[in-house]
mmCIF file of C-alpha atoms in Angstrom:
data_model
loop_
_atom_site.group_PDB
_atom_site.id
_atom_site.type_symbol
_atom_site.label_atom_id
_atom_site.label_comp_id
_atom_site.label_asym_id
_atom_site.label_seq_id
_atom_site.Cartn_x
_atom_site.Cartn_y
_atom_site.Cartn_z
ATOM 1 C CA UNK E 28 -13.370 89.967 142.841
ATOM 2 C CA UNK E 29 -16.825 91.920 141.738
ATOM 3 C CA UNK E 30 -18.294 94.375 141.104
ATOM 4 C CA UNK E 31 -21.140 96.067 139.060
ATOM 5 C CA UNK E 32 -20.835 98.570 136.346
ATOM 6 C CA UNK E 33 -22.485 101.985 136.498
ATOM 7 C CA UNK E 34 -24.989 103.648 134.610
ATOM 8 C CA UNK E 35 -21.945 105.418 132.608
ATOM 9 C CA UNK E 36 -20.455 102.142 131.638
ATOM 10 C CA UNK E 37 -17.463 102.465 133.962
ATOM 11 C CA UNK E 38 -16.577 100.107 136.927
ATOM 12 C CA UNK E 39 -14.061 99.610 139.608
ATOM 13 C CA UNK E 40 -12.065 96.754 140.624
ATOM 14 C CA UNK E 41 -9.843 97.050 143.642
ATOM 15 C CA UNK E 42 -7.007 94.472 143.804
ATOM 16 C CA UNK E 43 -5.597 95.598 146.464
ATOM 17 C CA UNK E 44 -2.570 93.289 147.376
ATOM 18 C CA UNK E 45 -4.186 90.519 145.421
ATOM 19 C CA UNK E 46 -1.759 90.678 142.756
ATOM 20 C CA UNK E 47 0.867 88.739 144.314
ATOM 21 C CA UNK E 48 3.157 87.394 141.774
ATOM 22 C CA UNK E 49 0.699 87.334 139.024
ATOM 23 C CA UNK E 50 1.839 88.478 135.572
ATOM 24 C CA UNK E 51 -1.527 89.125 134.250
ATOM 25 C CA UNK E 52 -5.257 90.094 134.760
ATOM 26 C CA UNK E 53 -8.416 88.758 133.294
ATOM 27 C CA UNK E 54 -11.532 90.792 133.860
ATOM 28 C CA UNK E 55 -14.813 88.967 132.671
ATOM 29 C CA UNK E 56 -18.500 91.001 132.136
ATOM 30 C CA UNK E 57 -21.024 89.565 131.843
ATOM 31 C CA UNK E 58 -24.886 91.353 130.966
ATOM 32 C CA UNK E 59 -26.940 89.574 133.931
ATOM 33 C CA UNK E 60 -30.104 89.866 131.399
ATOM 34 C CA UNK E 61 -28.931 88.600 128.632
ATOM 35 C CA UNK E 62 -26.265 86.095 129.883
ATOM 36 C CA UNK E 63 -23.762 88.111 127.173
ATOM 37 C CA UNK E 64 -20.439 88.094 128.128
ATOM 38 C CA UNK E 65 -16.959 89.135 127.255
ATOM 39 C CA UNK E 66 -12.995 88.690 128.597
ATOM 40 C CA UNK E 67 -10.158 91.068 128.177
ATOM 41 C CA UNK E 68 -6.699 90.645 129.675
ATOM 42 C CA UNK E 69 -4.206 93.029 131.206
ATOM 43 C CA UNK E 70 -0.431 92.387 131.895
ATOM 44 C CA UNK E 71 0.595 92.662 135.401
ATOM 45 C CA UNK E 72 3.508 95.636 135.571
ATOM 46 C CA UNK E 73 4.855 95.355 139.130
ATOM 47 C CA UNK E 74 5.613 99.421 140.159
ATOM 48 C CA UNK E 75 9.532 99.635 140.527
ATOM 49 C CA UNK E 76 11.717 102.496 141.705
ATOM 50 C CA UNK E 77 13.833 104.179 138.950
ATOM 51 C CA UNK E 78 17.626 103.790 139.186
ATOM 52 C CA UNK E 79 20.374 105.164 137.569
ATOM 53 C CA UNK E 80 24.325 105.355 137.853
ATOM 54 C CA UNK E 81 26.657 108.043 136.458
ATOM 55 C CA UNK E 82 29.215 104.816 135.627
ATOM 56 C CA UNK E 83 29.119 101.250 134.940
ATOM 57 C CA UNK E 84 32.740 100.404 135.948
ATOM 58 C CA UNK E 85 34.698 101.742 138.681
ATOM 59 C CA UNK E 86 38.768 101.183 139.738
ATOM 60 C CA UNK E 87 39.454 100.039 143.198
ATOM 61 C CA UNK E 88 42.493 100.142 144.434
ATOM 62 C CA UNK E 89 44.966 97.967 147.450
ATOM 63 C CA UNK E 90 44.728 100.864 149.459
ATOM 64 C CA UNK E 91 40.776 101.194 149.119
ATOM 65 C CA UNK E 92 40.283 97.312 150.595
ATOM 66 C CA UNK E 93 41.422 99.020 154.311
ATOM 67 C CA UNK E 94 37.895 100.210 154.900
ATOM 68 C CA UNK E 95 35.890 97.716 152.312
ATOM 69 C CA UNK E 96 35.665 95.080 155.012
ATOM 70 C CA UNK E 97 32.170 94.091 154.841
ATOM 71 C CA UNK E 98 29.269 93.505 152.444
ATOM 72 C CA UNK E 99 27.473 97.019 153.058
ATOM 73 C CA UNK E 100 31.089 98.458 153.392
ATOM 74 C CA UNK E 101 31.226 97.633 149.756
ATOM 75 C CA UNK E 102 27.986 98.728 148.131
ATOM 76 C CA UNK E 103 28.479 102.089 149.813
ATOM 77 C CA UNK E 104 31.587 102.487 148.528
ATOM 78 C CA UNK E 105 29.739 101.370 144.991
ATOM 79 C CA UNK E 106 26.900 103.911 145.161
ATOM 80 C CA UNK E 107 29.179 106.371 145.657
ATOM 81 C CA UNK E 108 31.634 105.414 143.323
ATOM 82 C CA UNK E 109 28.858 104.577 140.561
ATOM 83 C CA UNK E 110 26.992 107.711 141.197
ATOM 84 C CA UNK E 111 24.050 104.935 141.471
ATOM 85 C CA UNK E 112 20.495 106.530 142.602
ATOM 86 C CA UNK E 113 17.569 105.278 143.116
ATOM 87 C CA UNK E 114 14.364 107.137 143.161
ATOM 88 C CA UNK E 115 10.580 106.920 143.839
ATOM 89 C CA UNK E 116 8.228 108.840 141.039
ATOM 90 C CA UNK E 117 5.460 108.538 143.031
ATOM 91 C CA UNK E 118 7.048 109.736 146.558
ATOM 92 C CA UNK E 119 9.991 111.983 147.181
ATOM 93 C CA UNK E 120 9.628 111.027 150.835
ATOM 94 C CA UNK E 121 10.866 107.210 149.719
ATOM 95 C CA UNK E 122 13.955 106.197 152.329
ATOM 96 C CA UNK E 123 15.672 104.882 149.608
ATOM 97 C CA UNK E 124 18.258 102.392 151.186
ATOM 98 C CA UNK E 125 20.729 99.926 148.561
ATOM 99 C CA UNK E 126 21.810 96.497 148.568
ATOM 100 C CA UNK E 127 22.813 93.349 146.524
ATOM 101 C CA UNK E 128 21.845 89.704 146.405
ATOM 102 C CA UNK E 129 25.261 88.901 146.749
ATOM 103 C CA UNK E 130 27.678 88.041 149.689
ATOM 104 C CA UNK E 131 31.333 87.787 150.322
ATOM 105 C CA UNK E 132 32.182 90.867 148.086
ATOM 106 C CA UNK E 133 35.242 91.951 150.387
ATOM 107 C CA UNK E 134 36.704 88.717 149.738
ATOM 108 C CA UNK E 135 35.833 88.915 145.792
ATOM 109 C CA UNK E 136 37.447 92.376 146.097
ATOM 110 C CA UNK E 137 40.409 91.109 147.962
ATOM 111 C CA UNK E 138 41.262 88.141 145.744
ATOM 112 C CA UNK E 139 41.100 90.052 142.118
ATOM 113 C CA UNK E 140 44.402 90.423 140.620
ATOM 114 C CA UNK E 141 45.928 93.705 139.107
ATOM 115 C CA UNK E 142 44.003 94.267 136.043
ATOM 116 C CA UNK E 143 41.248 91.532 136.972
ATOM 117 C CA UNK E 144 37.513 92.751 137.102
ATOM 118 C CA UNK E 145 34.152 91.212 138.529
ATOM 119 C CA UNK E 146 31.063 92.473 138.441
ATOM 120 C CA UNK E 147 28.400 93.518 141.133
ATOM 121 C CA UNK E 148 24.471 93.721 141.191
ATOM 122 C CA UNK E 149 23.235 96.865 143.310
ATOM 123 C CA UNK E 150 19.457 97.580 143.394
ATOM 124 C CA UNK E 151 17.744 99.970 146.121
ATOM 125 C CA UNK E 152 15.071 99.010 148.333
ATOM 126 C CA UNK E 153 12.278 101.911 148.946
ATOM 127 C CA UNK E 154 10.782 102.191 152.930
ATOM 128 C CA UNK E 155 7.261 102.197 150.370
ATOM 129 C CA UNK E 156 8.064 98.427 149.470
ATOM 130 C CA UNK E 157 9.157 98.892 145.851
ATOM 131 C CA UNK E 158 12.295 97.876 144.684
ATOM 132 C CA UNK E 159 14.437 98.887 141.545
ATOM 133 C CA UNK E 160 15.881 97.160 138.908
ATOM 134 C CA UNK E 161 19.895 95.745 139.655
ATOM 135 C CA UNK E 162 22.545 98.167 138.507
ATOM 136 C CA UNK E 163 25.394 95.958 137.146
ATOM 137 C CA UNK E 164 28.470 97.576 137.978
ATOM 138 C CA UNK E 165 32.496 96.290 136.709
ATOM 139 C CA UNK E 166 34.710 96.467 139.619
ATOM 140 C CA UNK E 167 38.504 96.561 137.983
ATOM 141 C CA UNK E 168 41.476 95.980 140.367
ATOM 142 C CA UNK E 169 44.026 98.325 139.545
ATOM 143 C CA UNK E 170 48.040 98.986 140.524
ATOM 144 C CA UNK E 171 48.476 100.993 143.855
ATOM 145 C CA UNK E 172 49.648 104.667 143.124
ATOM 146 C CA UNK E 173 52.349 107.187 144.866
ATOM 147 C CA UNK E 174 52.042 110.392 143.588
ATOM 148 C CA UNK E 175 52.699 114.167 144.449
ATOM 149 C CA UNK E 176 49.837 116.785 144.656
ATOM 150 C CA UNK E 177 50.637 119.793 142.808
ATOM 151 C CA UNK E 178 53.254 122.263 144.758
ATOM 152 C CA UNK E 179 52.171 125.701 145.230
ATOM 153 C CA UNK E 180 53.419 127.946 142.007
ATOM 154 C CA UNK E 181 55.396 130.327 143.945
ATOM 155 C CA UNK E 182 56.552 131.089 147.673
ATOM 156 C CA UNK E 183 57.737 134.009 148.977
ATOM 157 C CA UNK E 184 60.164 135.423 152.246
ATOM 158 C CA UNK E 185 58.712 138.808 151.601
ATOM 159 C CA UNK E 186 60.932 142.192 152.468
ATOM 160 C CA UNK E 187 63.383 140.983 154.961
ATOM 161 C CA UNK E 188 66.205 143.462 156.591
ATOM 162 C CA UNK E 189 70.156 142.357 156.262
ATOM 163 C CA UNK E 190 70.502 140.356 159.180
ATOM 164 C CA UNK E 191 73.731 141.217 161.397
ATOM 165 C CA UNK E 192 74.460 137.755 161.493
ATOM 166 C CA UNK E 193 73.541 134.443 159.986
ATOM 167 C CA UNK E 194 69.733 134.072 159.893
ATOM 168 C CA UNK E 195 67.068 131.890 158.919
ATOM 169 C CA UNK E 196 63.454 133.108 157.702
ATOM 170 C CA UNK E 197 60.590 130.841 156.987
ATOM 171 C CA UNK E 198 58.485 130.865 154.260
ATOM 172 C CA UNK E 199 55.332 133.713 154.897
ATOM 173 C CA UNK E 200 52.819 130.818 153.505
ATOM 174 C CA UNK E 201 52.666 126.761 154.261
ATOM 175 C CA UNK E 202 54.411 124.576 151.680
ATOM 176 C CA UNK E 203 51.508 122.315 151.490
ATOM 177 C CA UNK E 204 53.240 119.150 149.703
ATOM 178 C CA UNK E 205 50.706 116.686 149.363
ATOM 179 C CA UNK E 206 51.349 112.907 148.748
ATOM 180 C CA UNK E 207 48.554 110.996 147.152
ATOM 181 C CA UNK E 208 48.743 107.477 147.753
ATOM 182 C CA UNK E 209 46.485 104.428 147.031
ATOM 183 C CA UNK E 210 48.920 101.675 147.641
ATOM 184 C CA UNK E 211 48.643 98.699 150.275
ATOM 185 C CA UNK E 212 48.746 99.970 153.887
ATOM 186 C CA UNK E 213 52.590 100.229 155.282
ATOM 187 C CA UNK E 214 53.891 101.273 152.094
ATOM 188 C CA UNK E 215 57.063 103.619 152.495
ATOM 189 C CA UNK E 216 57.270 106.642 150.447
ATOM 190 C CA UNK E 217 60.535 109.056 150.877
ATOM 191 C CA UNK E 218 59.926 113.049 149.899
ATOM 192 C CA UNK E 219 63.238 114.629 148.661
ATOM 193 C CA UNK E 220 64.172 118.063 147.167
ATOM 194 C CA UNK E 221 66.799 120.100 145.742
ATOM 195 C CA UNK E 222 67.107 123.346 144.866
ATOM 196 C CA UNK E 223 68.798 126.186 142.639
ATOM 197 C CA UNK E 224 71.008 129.195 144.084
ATOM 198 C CA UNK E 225 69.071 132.047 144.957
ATOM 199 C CA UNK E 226 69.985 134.802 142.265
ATOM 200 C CA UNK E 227 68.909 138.085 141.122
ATOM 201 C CA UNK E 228 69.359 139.601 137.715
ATOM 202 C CA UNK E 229 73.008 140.587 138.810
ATOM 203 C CA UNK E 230 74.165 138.423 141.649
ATOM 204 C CA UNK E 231 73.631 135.623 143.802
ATOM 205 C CA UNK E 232 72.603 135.279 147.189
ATOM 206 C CA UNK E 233 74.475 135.046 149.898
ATOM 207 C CA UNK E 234 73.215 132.180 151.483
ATOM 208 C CA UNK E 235 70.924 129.035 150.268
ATOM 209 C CA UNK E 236 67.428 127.299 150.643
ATOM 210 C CA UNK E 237 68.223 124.394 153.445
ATOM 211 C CA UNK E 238 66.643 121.944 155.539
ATOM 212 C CA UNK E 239 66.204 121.955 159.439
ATOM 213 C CA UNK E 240 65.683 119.457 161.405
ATOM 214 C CA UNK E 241 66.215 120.569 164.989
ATOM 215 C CA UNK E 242 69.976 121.252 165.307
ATOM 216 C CA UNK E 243 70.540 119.504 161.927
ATOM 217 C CA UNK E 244 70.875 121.724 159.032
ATOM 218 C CA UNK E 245 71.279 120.635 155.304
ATOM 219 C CA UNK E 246 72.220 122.686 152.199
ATOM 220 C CA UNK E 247 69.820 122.074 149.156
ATOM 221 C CA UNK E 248 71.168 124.182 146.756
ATOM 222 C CA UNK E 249 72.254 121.223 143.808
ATOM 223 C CA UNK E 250 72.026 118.690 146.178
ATOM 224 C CA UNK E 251 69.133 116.035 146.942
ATOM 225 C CA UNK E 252 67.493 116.210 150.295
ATOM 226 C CA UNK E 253 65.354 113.805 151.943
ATOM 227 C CA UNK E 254 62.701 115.844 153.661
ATOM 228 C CA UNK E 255 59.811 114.165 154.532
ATOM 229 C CA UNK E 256 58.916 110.661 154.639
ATOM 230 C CA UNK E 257 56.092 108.076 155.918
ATOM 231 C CA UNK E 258 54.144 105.468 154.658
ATOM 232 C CA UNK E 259 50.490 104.627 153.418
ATOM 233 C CA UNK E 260 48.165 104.845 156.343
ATOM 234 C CA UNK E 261 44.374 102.654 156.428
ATOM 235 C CA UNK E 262 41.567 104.353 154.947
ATOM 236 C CA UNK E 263 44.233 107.230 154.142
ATOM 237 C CA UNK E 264 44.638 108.518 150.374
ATOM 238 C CA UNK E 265 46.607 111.699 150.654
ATOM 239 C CA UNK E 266 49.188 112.924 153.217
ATOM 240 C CA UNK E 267 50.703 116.249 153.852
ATOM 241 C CA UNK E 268 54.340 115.645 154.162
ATOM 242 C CA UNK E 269 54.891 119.184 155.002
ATOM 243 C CA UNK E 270 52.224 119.358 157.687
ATOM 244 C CA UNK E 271 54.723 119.246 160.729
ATOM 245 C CA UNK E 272 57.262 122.002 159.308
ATOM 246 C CA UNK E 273 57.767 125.411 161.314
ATOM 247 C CA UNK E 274 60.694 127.448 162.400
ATOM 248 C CA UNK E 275 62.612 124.081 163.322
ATOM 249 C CA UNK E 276 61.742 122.154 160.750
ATOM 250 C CA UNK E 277 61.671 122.176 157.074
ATOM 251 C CA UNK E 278 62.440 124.390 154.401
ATOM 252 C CA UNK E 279 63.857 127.577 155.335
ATOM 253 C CA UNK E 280 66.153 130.595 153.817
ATOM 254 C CA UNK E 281 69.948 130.900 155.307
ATOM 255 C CA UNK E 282 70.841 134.478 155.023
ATOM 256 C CA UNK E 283 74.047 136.149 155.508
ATOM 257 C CA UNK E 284 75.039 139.189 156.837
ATOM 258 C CA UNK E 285 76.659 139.819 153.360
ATOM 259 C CA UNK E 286 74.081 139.645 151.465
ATOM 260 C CA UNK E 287 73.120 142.533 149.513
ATOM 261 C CA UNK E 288 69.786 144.381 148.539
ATOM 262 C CA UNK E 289 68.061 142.912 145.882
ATOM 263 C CA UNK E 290 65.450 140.860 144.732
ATOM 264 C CA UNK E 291 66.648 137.006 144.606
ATOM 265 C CA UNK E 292 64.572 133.692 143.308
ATOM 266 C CA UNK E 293 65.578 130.053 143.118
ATOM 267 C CA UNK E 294 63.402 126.926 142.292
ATOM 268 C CA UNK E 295 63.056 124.003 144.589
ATOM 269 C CA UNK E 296 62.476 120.680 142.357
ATOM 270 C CA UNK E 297 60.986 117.695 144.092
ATOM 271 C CA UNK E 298 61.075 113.785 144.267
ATOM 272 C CA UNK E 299 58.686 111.409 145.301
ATOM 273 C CA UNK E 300 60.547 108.093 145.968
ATOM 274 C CA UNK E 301 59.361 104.124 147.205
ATOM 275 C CA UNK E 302 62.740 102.997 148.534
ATOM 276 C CA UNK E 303 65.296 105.949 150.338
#
């Protein structure tokens, strides 16, 4: 390409697309009256988007492969995981979309071993053309996990009259027992609880926690209950075991009618369990 320099001593040169995949630029002038001439020579930097990730290396677990089924499956999950973002300085109106040269990562996923790692390439693709750098992100296969969500701290059966018989009162708020799980799908988990004799400063209650099931009714007080159970759903990573409880089911107070006025608390202690 030409073209002529000004009175000022500047000049243009639009390269347009010319570029292509060259990695540097030599202009030439050249004084048309004289016949003097000079070079200088420019290094080709290709515009890229920026990227960035909040991590390098991210955990998956058995439980997360469910839903990683397929190569975009997968680098969504990653983005997200990673925190990974790509941007365009030039243009905030960039679609920014991400993907990797790689293939067959729900496989690589599904074959790692507990405590083995790979690694994955993730670079995002701009609707202006430009492309980032690859993020290179550490996947590590780790152990499935059953745990239990924190309880609430306290429950109450608010102010309740002495019944003239033996009755049961519910709870005035939701248990909400949650059981976080990120084991394989199908994998059992058994909720059990026990609980201590209602007592006030001076006495005990008459009557205990228990657990209803329909017509069956189980005492709690020092003894272990199974009260909930289930097992690790797809794409599921926390299950309220409580969820299905009301005034036939689940934790409830057994009152008697000889109970007498005062202000009674008991603790309820609870075990999360694989096998029954």
């Amino acid at each position: 390409m030409t073209t002529t320099v000004g009175s000022d001593g500047t000049y243009t040169l639009n390269l347009g697309t010319a570029l292509g995949s060259l990695s540097s630029v030599t202009v030439t002038e050249v004084d048309e009256v004289t016949g003097d001439n000079g070079t200088a020579t420019a290094t080709v930097t290709p515009k890229k988007l920026n990227i960035t990730s909040s991590k390098t290396a991210v955990d998956v677990y058995p439980g997360d492969l469910d839903s990683l089924t397929s190569d975009s499956a997968v680098v969504a999950w990653l983005v997200k995981q990673a925190g990974i973002v790509a941007t365009n300085t030039d243009s905030a109106t960039d679609t920014i979309t991400y993907a990797t040269q790689e293939t067959g990562l729900a496989s690589k996923l599904s074959a790692l071993a507990v405590g083995g790692s790979t690694t994955i390439n993730v670079y995002g693709k701009g609707s202006s053309g430009l492309q980032s750098d690859a993020k290179t992100i550490t996947v590590t296969m780790r152990d499935g996990t059953l745990s239990l969500g924190t309880p609430p701290a306290s429950l109450t059966f608010g102010s309740l009259t002495i019944p003239f018989k033996e009755t049961l009162y519910q709870p005035t708020s939701s248990w909400n027992i949650v059981v976080n799980d990120t084991r394989k799908t199908g994998s059992t988990w058994y909720l059990r609880a026990t609980a201590t004799a209602m007592k006030s400063a001076t006495r005990t209650l008459s009557g205990n926690l228990i657990y209803l099931n329909g017509s069956t009714k189980q005492v709690l007080t020092n003894t272990s209950v199974t009260v909930a159970s289930g097992s690790k759903v797809a794409g599921k990573t926390a299950t309220t075991a409580t969820s299905d409880w009301s005034a036939s089911k689940g934790i409830l107070l057994d009152v008697q009618p000889s109970v007498q006025v005062d202000s009674y608390s008991g603790s309820v202690n609870w075990t999360l369990q694989d096998t029954p």
